[in-house]
mmCIF file of C-alpha atoms and ligand atoms in Angstrom:
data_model
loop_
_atom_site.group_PDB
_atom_site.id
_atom_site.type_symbol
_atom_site.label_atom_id
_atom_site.label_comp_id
_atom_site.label_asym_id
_atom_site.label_seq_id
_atom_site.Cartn_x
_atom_site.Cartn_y
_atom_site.Cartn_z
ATOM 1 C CA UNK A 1 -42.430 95.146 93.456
ATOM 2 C CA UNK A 2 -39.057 94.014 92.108
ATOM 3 C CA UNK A 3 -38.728 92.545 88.810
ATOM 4 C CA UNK A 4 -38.238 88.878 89.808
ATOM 5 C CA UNK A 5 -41.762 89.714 91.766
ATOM 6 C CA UNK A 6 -43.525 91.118 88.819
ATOM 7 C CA UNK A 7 -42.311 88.274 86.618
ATOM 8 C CA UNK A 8 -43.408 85.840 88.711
ATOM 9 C CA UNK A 9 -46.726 87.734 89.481
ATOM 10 C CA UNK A 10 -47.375 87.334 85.475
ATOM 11 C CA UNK A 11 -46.340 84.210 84.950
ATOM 12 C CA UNK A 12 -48.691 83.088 87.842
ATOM 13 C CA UNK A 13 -52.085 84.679 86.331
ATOM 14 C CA UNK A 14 -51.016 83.588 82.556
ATOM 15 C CA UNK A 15 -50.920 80.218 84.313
ATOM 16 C CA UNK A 16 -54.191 80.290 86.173
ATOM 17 C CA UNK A 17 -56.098 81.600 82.704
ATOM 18 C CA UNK A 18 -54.442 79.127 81.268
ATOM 19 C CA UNK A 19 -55.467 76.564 82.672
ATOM 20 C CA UNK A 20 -59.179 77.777 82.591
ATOM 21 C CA UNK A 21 -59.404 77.426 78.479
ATOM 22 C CA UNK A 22 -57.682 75.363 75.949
ATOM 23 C CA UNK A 23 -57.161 77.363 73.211
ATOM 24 C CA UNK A 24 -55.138 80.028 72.536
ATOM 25 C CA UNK A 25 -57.001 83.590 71.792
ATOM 26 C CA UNK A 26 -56.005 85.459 69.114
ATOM 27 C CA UNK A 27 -57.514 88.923 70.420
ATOM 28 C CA UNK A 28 -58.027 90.750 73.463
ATOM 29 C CA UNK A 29 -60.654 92.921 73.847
ATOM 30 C CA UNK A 30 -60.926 95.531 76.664
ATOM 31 C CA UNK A 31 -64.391 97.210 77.401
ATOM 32 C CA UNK A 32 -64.414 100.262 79.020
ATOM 33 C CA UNK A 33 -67.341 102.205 81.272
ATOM 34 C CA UNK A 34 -70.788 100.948 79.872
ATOM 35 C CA UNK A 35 -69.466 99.157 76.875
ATOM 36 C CA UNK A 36 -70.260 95.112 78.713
ATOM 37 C CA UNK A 37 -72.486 94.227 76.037
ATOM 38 C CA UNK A 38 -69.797 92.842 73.677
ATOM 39 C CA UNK A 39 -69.319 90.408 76.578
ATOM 40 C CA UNK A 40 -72.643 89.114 76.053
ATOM 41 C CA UNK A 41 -71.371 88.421 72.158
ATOM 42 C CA UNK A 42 -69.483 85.702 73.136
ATOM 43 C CA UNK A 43 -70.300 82.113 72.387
ATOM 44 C CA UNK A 44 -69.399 79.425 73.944
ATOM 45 C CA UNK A 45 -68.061 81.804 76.937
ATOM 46 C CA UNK A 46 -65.930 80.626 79.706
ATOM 47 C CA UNK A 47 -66.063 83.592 82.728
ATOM 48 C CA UNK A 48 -63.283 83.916 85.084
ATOM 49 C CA UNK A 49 -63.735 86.311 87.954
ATOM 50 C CA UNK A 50 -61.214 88.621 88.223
ATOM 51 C CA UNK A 51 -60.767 88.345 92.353
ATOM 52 C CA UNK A 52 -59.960 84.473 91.309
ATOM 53 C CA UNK A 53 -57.006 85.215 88.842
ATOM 54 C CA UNK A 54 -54.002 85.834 91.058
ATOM 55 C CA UNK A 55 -52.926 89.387 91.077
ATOM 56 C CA UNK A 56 -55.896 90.509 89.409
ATOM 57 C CA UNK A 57 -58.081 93.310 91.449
ATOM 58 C CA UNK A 58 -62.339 93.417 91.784
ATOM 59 C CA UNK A 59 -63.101 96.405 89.840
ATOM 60 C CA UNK A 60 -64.402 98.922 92.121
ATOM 61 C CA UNK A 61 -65.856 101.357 89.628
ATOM 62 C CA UNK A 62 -69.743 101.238 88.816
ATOM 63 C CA UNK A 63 -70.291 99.921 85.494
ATOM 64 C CA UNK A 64 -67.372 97.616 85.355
ATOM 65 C CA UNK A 65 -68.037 94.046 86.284
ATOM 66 C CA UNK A 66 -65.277 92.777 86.383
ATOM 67 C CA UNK A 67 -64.723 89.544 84.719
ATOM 68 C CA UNK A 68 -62.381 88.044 82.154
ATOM 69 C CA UNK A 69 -64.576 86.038 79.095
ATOM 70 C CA UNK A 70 -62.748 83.570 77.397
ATOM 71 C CA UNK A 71 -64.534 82.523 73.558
ATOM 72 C CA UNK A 72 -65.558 83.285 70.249
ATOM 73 C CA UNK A 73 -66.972 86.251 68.772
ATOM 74 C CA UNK A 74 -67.844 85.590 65.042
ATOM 75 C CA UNK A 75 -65.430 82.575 64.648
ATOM 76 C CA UNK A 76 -62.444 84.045 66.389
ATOM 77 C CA UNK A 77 -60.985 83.345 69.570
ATOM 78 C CA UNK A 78 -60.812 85.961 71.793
ATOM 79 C CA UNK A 79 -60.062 86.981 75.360
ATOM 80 C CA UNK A 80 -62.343 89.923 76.585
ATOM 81 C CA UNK A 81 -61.666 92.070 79.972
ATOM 82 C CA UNK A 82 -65.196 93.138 80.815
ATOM 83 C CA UNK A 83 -63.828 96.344 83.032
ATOM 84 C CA UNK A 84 -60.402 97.171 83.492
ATOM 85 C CA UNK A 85 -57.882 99.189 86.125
ATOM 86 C CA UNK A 86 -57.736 102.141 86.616
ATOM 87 C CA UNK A 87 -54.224 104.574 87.993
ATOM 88 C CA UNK A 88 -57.020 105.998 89.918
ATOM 89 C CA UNK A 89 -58.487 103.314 91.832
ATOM 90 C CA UNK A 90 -54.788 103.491 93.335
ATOM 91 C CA UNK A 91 -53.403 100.255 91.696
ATOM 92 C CA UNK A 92 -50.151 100.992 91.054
ATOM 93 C CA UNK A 93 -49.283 101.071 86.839
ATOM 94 C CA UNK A 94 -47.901 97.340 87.024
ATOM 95 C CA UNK A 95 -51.239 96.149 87.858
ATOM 96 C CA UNK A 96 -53.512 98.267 85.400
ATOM 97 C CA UNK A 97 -50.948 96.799 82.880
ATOM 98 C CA UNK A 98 -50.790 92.977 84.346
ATOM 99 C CA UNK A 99 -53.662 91.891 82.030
ATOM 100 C CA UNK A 100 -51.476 93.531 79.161
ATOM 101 C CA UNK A 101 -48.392 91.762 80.072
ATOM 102 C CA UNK A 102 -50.212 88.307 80.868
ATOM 103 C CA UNK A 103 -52.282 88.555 76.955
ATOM 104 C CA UNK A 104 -48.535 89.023 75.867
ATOM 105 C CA UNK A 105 -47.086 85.928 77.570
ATOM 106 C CA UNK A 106 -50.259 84.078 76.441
ATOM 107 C CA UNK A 107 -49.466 84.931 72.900
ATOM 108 C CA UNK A 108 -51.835 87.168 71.579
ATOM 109 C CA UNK A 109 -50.523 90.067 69.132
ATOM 110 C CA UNK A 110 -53.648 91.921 68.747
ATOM 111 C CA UNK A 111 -55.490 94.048 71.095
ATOM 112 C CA UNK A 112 -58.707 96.197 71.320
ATOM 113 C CA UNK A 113 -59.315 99.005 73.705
ATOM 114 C CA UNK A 114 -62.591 100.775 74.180
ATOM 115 C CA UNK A 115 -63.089 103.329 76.425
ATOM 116 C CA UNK A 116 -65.833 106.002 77.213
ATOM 117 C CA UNK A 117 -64.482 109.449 76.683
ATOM 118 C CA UNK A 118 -65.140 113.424 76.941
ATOM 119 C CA UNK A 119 -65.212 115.504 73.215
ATOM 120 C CA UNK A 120 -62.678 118.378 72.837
ATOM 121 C CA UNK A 121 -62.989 118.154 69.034
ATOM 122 C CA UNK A 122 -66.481 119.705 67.254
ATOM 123 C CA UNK A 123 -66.806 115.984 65.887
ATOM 124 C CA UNK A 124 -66.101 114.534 69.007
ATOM 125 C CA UNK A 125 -70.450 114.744 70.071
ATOM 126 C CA UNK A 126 -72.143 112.751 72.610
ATOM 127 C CA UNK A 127 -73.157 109.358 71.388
ATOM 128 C CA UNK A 128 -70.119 109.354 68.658
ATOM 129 C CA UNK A 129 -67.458 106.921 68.083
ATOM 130 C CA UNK A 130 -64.033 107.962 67.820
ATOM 131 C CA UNK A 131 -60.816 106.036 66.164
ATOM 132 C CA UNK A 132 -58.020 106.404 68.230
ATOM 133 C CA UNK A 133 -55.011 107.695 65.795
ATOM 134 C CA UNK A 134 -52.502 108.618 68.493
ATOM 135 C CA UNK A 135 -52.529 109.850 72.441
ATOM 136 C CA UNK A 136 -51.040 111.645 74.684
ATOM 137 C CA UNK A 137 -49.370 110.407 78.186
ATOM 138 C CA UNK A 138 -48.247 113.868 79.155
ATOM 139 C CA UNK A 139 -50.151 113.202 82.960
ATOM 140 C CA UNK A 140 -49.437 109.164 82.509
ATOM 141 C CA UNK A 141 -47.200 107.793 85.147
ATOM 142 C CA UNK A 142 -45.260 105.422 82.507
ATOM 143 C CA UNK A 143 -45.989 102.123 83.029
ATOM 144 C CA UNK A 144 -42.767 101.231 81.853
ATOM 145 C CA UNK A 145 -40.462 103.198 84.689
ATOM 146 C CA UNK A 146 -38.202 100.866 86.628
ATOM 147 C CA UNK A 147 -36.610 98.129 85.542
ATOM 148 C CA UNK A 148 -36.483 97.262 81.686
ATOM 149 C CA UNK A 149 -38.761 93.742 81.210
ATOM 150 C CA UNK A 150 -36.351 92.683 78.683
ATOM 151 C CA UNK A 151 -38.516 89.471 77.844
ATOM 152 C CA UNK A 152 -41.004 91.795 76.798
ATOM 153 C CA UNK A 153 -39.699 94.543 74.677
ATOM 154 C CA UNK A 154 -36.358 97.003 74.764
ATOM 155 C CA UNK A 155 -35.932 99.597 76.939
ATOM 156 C CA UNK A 156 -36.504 102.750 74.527
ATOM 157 C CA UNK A 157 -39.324 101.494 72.927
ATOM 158 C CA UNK A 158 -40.353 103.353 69.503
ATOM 159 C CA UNK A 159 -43.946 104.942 70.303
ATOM 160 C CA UNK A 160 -44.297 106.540 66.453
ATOM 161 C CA UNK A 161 -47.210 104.357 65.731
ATOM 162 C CA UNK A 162 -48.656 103.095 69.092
ATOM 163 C CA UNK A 163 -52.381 102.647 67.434
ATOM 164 C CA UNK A 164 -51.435 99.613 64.312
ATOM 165 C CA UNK A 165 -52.175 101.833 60.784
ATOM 166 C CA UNK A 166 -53.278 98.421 59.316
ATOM 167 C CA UNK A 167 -56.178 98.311 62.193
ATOM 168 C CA UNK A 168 -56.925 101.513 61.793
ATOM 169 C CA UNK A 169 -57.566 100.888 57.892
ATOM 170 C CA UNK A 170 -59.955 97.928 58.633
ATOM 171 C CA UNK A 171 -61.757 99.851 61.272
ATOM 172 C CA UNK A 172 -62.598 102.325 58.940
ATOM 173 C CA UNK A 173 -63.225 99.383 56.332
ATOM 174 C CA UNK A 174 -66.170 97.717 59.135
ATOM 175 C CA UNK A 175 -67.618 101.602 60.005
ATOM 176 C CA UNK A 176 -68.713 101.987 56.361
ATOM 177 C CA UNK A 177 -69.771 98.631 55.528
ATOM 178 C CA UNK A 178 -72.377 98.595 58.446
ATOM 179 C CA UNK A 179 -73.134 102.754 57.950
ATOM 180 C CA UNK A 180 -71.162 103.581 61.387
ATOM 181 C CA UNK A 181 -70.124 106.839 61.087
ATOM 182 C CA UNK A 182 -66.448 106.772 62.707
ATOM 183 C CA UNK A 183 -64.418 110.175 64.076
ATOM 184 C CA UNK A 184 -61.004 109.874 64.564
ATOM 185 C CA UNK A 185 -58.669 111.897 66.624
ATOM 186 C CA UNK A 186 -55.788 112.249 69.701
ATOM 187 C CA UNK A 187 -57.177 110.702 72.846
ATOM 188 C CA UNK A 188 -55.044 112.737 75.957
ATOM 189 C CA UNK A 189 -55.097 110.179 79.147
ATOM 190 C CA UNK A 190 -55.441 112.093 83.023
ATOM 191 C CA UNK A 191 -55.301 110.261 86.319
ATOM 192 C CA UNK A 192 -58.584 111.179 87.084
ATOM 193 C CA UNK A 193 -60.572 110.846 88.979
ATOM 194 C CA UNK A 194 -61.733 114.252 88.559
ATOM 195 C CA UNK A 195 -62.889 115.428 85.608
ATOM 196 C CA UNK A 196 -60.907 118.144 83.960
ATOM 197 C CA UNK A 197 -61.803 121.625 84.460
ATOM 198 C CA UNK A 198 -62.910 123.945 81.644
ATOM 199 C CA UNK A 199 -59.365 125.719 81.676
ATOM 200 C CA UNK A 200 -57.507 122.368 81.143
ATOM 201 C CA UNK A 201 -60.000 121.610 78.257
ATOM 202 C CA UNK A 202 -59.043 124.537 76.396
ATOM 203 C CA UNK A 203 -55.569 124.259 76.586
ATOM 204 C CA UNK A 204 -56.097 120.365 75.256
ATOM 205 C CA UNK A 205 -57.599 121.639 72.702
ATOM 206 C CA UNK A 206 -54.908 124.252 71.597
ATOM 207 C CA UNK A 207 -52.492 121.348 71.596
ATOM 208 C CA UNK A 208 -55.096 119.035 69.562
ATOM 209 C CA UNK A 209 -56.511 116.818 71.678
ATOM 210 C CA UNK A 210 -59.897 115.245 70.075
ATOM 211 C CA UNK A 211 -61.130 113.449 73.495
ATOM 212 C CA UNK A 212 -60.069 112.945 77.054
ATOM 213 C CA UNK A 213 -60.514 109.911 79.309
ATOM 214 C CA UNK A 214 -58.994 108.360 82.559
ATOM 215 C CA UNK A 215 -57.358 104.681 80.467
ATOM 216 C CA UNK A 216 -56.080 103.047 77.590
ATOM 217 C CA UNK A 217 -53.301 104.688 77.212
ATOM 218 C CA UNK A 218 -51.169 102.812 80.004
ATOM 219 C CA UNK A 219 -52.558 99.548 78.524
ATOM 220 C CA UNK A 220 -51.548 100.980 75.265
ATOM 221 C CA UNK A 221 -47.920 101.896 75.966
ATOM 222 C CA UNK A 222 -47.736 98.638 77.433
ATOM 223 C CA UNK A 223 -49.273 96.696 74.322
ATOM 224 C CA UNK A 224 -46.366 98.465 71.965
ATOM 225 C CA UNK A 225 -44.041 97.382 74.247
ATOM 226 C CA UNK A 226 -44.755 94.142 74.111
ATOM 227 C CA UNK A 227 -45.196 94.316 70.393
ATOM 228 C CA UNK A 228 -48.646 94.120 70.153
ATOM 229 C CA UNK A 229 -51.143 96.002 67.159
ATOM 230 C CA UNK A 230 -53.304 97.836 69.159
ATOM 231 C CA UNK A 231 -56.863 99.292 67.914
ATOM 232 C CA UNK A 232 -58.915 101.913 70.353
ATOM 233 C CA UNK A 233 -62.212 103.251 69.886
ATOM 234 C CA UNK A 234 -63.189 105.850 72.321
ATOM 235 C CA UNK A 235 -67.021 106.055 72.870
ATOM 236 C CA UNK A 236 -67.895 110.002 73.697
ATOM 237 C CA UNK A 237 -70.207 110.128 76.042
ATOM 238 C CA UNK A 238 -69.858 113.769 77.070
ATOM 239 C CA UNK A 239 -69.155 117.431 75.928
ATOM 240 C CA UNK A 240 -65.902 117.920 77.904
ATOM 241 C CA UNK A 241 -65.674 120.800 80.564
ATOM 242 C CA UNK A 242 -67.078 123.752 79.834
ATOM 243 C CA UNK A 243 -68.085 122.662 76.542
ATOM 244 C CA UNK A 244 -71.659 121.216 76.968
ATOM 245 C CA UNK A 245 -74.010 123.087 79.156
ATOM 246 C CA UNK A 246 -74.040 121.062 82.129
ATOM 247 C CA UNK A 247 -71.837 119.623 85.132
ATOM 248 C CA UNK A 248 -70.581 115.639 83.850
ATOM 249 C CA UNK A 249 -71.493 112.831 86.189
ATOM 250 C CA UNK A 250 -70.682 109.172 86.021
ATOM 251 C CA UNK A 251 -74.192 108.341 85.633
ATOM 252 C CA UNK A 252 -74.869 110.712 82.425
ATOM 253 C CA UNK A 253 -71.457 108.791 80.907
ATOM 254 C CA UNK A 254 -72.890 105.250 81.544
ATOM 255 C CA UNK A 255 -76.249 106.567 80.523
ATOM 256 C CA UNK A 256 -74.851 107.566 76.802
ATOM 257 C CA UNK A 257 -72.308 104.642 76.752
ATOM 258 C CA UNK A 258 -75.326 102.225 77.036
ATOM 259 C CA UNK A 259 -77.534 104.312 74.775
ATOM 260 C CA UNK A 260 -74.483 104.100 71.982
ATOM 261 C CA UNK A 261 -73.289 100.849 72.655
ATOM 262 C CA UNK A 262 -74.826 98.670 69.937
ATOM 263 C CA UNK A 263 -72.895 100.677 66.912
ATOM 264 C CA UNK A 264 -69.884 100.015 69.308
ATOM 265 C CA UNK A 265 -70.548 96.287 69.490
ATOM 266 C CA UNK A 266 -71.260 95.957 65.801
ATOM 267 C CA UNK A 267 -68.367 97.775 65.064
ATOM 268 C CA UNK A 268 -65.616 95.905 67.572
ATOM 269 C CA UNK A 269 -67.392 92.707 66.467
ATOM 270 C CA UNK A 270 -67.394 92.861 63.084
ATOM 271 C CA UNK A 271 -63.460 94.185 63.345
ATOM 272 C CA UNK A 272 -62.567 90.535 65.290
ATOM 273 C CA UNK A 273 -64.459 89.115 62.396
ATOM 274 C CA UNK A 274 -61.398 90.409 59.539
ATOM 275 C CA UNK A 275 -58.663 91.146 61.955
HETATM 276 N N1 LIG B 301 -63.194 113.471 81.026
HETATM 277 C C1 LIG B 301 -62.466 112.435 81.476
HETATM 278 N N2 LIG B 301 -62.881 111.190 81.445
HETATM 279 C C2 LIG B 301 -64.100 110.952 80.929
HETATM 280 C C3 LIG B 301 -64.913 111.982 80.441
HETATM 281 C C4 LIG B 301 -64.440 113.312 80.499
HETATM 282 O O1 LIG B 301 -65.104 114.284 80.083
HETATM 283 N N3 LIG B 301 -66.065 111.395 79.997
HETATM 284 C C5 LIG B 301 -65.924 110.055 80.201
HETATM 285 N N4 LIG B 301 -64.738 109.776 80.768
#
């Protein structure tokens, strides 16, 4: 796609939401694998279908539903993708990154990301919530090769603070108030969709590496171009490879995610609440 075609390809879906709601949100929310439950906090919801918002995919990945939620959680407005894309459904980055782009052009500045994750670090245990601090996009594609989207952000963007230290702060703020106890750590990003093997889990843990997952950081890199703050929680559903004593399967990482998910909700809620 040339950049004339992806313009026009977000200007279409910012449209199309557009004229679905009548307000515009001040936070996006993304919900990774098993975390759909903050969906059902909000009020007042208006639910768009991804397969109707042009250039938007169906998620094809089990525990994704796929559905944009326009509302409030808590008295804010927000905008919440209830399952995302993935680099390795084979959507190409400019998709997995089109809802990014099209929150931008809505005008929202602030964006969530949750995702469910492996644990390198000795924190990092199943069930646990870690703050995302910084990443790594050493096996990302960059979502921002080709040509520069000028309207959007500058061409070398700055990527010192990708994860907004002001976010972070209030995150940490929420996780106490409500008795949440809150890791933090690096979050490295692979394709997927195999898991890592025990070998590549070592060596992401020489480098420092708290967890490993197959998003957020394309939507991320995206976000800070655009200028957004960005927040990510990372809900560890598994040892990594070779750390726990079994073989990880999609169904134990749902499993865990929906096991965990209320400290997740009360935590991303209660965030939107003081952002
Ligand atoms: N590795 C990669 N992605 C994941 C994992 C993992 O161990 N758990 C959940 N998503």
């Amino acid at each position: 796609m040339n950049k004339e075609e992806l313009m026009q390809q977000i200007a279409t879906a910012t449209d199309y939401i557009k004229s679905k709601i009548d307000f515009t949100p001040e936070v996006a929310v993304i919900l990774g694998s098993g975390l759909g439950p903050l969906a059902n906090e909000v009020e007042s919801p208006v639910t768009i279908p991804y397969s109707d918002i042009p250039g938007f995919k169906a998620s094809t990945v089990v525990g994704h539903a796929g559905t944009l939620i326009a509302g409030t959680i808590k008295g804010r407005k927000v905008l919440v993708m209830n399952g995302r894309f993935h680099f390795y459904e084979g959507h190409p980055m400019e998709t997995v990154t089109l809802p990014i782009r099209v929150f931008a052009a809505m005008g929202i500045t602030k964006l969530i990301v949750t995702n469910a994750a492996g644990g390198i670090g000795d924190e990092q245990i199943p069930g646990s919530i870690m703050l995302i601090t910084d990443h790594f996009s050493f096996f990302c594609k960059s979502p921002l090769l080709g040509p520069n989207l000028d309207e959007f952000g500058p061409r070398f963007k700055d990527m010192t603070e990708v994860y907004t230290h002001s976010l972070r702060e209030l995150a940490r703020k929420v996780a106490a108030e409500n008795n949440i106890s809150l890791t933090e750590g690096v979050y490295n990003y692979v394709t997927g969709p195999q898991y890592e093997t025990p070998a590549e889990i070592r060596a992401l843990k020489l480098l420092g590496a708290n967890a490993t997952g197959m998003s957020t950081v394309p939507e991320a890199i995206v976000a800070r171009h655009c200028g957004m703050d960005v927040l990510g929680f990372s809900l560890i559903t598994n040892k990594a490879a070779g750390l726990g004593s079994s073989e990880l399967s999609h169904s134990e990482v749902t499993e865990i995610a929906h096991k965990a998910e209320r400290n997740m909700v009360t935590l991303v809620s209660n965030v939107i609440k003081s952002i």
